[in-house]
Coordinates of N, CA and C in Angstrom, one line a residue:
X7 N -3.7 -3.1 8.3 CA -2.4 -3.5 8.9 C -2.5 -3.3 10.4
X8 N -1.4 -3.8 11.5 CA -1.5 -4.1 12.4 C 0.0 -2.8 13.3
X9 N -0.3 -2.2 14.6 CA 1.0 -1.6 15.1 C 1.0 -2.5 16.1
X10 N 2.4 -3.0 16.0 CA 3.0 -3.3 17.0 C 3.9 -2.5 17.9
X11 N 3.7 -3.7 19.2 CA 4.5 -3.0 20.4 C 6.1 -3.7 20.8
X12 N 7.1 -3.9 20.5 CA 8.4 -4.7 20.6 C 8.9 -4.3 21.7
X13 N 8.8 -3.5 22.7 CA 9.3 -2.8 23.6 C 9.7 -3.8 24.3
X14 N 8.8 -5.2 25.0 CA 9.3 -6.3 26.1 C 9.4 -7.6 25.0
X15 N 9.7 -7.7 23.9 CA 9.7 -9.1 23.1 C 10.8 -9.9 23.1
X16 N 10.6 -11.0 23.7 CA 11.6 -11.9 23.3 C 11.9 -12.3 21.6
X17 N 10.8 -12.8 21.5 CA 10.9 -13.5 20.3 C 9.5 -13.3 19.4
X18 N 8.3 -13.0 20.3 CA 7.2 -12.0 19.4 C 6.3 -10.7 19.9
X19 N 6.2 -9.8 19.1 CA 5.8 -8.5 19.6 C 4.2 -8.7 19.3
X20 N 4.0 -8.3 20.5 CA 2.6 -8.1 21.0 C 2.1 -6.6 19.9
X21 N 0.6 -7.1 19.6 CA -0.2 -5.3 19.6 C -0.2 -4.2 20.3
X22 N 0.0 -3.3 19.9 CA -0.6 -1.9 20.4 C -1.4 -2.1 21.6
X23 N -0.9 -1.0 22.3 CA -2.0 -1.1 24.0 C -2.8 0.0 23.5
X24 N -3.9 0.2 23.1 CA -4.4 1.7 22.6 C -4.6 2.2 23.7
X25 N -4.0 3.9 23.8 CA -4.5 4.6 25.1 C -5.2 6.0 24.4
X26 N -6.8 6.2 24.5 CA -7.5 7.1 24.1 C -7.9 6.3 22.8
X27 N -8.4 7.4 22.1 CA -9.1 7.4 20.8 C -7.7 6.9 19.8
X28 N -7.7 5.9 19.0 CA -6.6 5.8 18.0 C -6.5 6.6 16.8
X29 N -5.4 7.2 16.6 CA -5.1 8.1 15.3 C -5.8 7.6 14.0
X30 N -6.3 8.9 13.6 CA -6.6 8.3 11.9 C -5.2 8.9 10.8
X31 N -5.6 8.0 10.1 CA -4.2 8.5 9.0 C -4.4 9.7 8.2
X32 N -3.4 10.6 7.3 CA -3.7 11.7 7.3 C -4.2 11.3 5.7
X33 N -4.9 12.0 4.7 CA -5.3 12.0 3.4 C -4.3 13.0 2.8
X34 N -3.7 13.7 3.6 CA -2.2 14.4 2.5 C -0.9 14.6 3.5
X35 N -0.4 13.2 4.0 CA 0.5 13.1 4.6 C 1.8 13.9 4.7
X36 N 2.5 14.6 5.6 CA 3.7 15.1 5.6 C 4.8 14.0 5.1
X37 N 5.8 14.9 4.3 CA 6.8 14.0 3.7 C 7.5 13.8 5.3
X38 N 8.6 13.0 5.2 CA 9.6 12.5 6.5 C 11.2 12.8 5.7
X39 N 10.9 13.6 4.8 CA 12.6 13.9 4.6 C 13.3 13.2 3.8
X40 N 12.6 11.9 3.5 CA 13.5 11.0 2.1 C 12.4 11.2 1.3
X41 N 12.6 11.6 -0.4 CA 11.7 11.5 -1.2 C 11.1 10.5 -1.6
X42 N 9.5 10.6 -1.5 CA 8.9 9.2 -2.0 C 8.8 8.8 -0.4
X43 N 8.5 9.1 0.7 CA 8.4 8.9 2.3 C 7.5 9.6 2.8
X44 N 6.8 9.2 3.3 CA 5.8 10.0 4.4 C 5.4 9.6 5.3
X45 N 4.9 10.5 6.1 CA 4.6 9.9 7.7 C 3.0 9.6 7.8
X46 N 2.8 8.9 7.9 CA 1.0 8.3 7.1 C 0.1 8.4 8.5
X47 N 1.3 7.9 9.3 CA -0.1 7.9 11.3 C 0.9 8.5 12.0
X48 N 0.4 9.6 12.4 CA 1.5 9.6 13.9 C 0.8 9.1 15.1
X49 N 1.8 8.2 15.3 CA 1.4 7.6 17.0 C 2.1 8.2 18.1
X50 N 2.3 9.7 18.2 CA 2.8 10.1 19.5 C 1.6 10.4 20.4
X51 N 0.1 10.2 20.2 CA -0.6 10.2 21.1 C -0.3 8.9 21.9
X52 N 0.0 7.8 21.2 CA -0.3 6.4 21.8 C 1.2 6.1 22.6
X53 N 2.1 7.0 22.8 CA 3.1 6.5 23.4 C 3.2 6.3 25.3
X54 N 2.4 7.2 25.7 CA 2.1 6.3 27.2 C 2.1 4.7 27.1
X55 N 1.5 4.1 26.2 CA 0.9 2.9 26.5 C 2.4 2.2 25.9
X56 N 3.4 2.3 25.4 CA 4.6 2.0 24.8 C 5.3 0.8 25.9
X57 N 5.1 -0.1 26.1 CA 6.3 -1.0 27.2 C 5.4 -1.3 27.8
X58 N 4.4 -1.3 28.1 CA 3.4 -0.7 29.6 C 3.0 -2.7 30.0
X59 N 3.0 -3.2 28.9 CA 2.5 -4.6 29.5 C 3.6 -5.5 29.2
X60 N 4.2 -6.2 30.7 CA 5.5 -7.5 30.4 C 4.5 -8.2 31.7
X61 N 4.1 -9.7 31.0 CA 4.0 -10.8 31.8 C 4.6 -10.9 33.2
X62 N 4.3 -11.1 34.3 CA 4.9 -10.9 35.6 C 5.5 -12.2 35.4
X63 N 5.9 -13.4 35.0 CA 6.2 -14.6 35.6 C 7.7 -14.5 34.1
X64 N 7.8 -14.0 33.1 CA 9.0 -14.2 31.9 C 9.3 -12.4 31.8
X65 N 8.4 -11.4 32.0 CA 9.0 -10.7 32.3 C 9.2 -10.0 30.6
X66 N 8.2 -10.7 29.5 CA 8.6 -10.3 28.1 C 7.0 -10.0 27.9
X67 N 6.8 -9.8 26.6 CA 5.5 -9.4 26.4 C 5.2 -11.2 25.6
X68 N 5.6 -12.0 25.3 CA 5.3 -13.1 24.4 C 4.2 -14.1 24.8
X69 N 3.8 -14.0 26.0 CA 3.0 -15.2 26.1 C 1.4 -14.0 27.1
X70 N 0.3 -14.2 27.2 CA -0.6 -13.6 27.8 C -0.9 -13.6 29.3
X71 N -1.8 -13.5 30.0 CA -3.4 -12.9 29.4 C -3.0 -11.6 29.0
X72 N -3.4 -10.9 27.4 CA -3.0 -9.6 27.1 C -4.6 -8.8 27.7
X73 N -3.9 -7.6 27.8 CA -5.0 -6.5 28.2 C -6.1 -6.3 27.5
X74 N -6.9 -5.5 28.0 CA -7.9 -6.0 27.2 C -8.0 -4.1 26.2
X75 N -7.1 -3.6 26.3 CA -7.0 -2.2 25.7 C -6.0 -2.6 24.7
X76 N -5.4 -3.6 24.5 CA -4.5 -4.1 24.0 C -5.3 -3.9 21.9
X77 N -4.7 -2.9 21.2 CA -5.4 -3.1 19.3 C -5.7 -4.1 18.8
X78 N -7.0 -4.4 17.8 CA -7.4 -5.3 17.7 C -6.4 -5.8 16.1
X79 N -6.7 -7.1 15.6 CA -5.8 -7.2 14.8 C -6.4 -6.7 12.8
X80 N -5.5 -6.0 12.7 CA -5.7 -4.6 11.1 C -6.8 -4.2 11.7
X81 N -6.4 -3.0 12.9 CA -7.3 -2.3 12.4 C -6.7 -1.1 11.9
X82 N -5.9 -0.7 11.6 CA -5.4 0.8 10.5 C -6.0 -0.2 9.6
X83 N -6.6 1.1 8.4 CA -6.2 0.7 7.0 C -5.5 1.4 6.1
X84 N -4.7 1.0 5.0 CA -3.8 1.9 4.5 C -4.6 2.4 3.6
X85 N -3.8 3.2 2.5 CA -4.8 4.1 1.8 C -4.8 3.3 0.6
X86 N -6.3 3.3 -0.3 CA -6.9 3.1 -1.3 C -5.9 2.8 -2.6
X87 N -6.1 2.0 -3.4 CA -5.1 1.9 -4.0 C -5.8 2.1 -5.7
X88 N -5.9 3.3 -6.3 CA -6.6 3.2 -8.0 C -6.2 3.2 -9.2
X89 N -6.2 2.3 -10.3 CA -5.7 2.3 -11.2 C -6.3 3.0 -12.2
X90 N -6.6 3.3 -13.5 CA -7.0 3.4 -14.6 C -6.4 3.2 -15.9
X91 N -6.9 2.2 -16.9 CA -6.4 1.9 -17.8 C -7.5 2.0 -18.8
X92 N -7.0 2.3 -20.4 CA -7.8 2.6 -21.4 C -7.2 2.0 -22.5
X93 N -8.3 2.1 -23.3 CA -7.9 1.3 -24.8 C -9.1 2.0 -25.8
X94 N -8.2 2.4 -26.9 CA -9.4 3.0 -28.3 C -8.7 1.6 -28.9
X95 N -9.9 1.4 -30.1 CA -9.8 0.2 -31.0 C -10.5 0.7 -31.9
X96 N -10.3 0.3 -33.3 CA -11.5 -0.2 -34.2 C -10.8 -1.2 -35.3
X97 N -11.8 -1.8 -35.4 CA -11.7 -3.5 -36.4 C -12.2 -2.1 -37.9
X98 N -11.7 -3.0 -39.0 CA -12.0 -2.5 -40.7 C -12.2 -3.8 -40.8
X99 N -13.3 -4.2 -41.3 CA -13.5 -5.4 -42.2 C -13.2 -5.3 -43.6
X100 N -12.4 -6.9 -43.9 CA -12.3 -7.2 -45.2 C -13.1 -8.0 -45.5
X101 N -12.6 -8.2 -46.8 CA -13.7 -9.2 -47.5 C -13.4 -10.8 -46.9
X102 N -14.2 -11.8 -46.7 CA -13.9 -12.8 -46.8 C -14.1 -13.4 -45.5
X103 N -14.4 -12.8 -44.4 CA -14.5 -12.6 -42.9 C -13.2 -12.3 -42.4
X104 N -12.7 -11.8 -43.2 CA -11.0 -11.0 -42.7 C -10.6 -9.8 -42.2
X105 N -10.4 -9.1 -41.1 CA -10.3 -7.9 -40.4 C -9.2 -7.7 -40.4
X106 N -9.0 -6.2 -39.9 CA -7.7 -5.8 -39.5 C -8.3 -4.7 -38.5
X107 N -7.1 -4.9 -36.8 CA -7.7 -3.8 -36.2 C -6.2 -3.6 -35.8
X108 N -7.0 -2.0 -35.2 CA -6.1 -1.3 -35.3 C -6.3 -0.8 -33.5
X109 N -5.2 -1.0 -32.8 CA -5.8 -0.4 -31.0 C -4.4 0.4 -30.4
X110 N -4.7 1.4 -29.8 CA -3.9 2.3 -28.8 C -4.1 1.4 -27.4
X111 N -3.2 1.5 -26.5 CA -3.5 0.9 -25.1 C -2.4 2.4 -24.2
X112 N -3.4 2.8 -23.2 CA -2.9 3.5 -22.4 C -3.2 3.1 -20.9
X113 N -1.6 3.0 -20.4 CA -1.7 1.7 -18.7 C -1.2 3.2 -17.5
X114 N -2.1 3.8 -16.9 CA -1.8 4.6 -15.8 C -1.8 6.2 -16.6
X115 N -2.4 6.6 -17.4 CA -2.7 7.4 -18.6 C -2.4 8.6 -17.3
X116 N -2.7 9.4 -16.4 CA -2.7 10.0 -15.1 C -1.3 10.1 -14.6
X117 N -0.4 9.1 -14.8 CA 0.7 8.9 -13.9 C 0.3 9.5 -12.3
X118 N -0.3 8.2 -12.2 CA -0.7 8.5 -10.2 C 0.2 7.5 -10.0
X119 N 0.5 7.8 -8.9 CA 1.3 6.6 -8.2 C 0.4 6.6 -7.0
X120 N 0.6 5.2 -6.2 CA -0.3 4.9 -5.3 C 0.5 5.1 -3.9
X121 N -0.2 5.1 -2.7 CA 0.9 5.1 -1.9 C 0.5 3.7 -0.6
X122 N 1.8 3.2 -0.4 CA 2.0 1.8 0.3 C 2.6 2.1 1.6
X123 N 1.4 1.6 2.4 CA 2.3 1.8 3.9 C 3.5 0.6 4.2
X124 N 4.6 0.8 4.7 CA 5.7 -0.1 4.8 C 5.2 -0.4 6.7
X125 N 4.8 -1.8 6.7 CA 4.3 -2.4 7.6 C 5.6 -2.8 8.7
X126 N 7.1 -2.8 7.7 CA 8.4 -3.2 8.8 C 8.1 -1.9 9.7
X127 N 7.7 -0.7 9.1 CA 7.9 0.5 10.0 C 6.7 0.6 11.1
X128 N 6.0 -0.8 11.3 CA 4.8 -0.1 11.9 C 5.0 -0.8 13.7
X129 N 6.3 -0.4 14.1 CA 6.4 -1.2 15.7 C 6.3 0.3 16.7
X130 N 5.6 0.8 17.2 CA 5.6 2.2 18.1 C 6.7 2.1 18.6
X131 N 7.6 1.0 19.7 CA 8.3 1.1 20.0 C 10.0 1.7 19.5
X132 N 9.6 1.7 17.9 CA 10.6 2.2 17.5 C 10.8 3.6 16.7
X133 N 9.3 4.0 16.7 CA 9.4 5.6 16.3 C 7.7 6.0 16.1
X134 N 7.9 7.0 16.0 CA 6.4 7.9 16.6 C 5.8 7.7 14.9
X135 N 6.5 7.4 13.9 CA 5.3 7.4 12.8 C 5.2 6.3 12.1
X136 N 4.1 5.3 11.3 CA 3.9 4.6 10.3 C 4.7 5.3 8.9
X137 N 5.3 4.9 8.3 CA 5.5 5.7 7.2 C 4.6 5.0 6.0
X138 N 5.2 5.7 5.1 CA 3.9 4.9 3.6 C 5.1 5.6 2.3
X139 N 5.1 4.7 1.4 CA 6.3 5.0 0.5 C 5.1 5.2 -1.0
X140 N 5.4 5.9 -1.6 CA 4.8 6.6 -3.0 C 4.9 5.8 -4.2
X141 N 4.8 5.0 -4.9 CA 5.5 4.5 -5.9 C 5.8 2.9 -5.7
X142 N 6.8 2.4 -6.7 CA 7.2 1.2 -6.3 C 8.7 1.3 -5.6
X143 N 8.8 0.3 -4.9 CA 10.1 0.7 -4.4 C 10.3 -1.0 -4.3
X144 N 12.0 -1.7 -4.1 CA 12.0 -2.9 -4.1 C 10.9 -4.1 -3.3
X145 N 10.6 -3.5 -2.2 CA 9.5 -4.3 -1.4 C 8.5 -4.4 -1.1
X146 N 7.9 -3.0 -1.7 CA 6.6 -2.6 -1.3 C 5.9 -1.8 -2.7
X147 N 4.4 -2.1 -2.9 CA 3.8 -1.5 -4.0 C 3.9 -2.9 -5.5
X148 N 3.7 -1.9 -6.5 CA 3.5 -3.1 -7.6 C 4.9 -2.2 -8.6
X149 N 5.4 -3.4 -9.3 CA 6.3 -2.8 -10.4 C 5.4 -1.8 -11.1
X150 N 6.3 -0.9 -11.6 CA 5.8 -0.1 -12.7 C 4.8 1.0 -12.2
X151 N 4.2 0.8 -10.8 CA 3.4 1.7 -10.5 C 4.0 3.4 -10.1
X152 N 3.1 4.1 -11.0 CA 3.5 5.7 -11.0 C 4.5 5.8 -12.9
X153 N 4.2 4.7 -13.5 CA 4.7 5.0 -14.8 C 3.7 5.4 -15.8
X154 N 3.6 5.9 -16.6 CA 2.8 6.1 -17.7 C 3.1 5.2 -19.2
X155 N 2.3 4.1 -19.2 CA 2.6 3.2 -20.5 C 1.4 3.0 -21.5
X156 N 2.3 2.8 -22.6 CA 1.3 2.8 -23.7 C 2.2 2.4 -25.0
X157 N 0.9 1.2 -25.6 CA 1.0 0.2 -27.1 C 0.7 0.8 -28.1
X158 N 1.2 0.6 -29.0 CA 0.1 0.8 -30.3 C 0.4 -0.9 -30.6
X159 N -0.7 -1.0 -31.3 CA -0.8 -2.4 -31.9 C -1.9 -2.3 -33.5
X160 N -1.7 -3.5 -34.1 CA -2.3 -4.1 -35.5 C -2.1 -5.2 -35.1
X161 N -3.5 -5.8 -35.6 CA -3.7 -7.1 -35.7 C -4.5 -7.9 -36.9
X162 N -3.9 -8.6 -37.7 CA -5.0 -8.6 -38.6 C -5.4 -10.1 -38.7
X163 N -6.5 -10.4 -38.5 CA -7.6 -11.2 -38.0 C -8.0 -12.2 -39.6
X164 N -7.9 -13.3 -39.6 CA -8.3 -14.0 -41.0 C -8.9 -15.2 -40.7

């Protein structure tokens, strides 16, 4: 994903001016206070560079030549995203080339939920962290992620 800078935007926000080394994200993120929220990058190192480039001739950040310290485009990555799903089965044969089987299906057996960085939150200009939300939530992540599901099933085969 990409941080932007909206500090001088008319109508589109430029990248990140990186100043130093750019933040890595954390692998056990502090919550932010709403459950299911965390603060995934803090950019208070990168706040010098905040506003720092408006075009001399419109006076907004929208049109170039951009800096050349200016972030390249995704370079954060968000965090990993892993599933695991399982299934026991077994077929009984009948006579006649006629089966019956019999299967368990287990979808997220672990109940992990994954966690999604929310990319609306990623303008510096408007606060010192990236956040990343846990779970599914209406706009971000997959339905159903962090549930634990599971089938039984019969099928019989003729």
């Amino acid at each position: 994903f990409t941080v932007y800078d909206c500090t001088n935007a008319n109508s589109k926000c430029m990248r990140m001016i990186g100043v130093g080394s750019l933040p890595s994200p954390s692998s056990n993120p502090p919550s932010s206070g709403d459950p299911n929220t965390y603060n995934y990058i803090d950019l208070s190192s990168q706040l010098k560079g905040v506003g720092s480039y408006a075009n001399a001739i419109t006076g907004t950040n929208d049109f170039g030549p951009y800096p050349s310290s200016m972030t390249a485009r995704n370079v954060f990555r968000a965090p990993g995203r892993w599933n695991i799903d399982t299934v026991f089965g077994k077929r009984f044969r009948l006579n006649g080339g006629q089966a019956v089987q019999i299967r368990f299906e287990l979808y997220n057996p672990f109940k992990h939920a994954n966690l999604y960085v929310d990319g609306a939150n990623a303008d510096i200009s408007a606060g010192n962290f990236v956040t990343a939300v846990k779970g599914y939530t209406t706009n971000l992540g997959l339905v159903g992620d962090g549930q634990r599901r599971f089938q039984f099933g019969v099928r019989y085969e003729f």
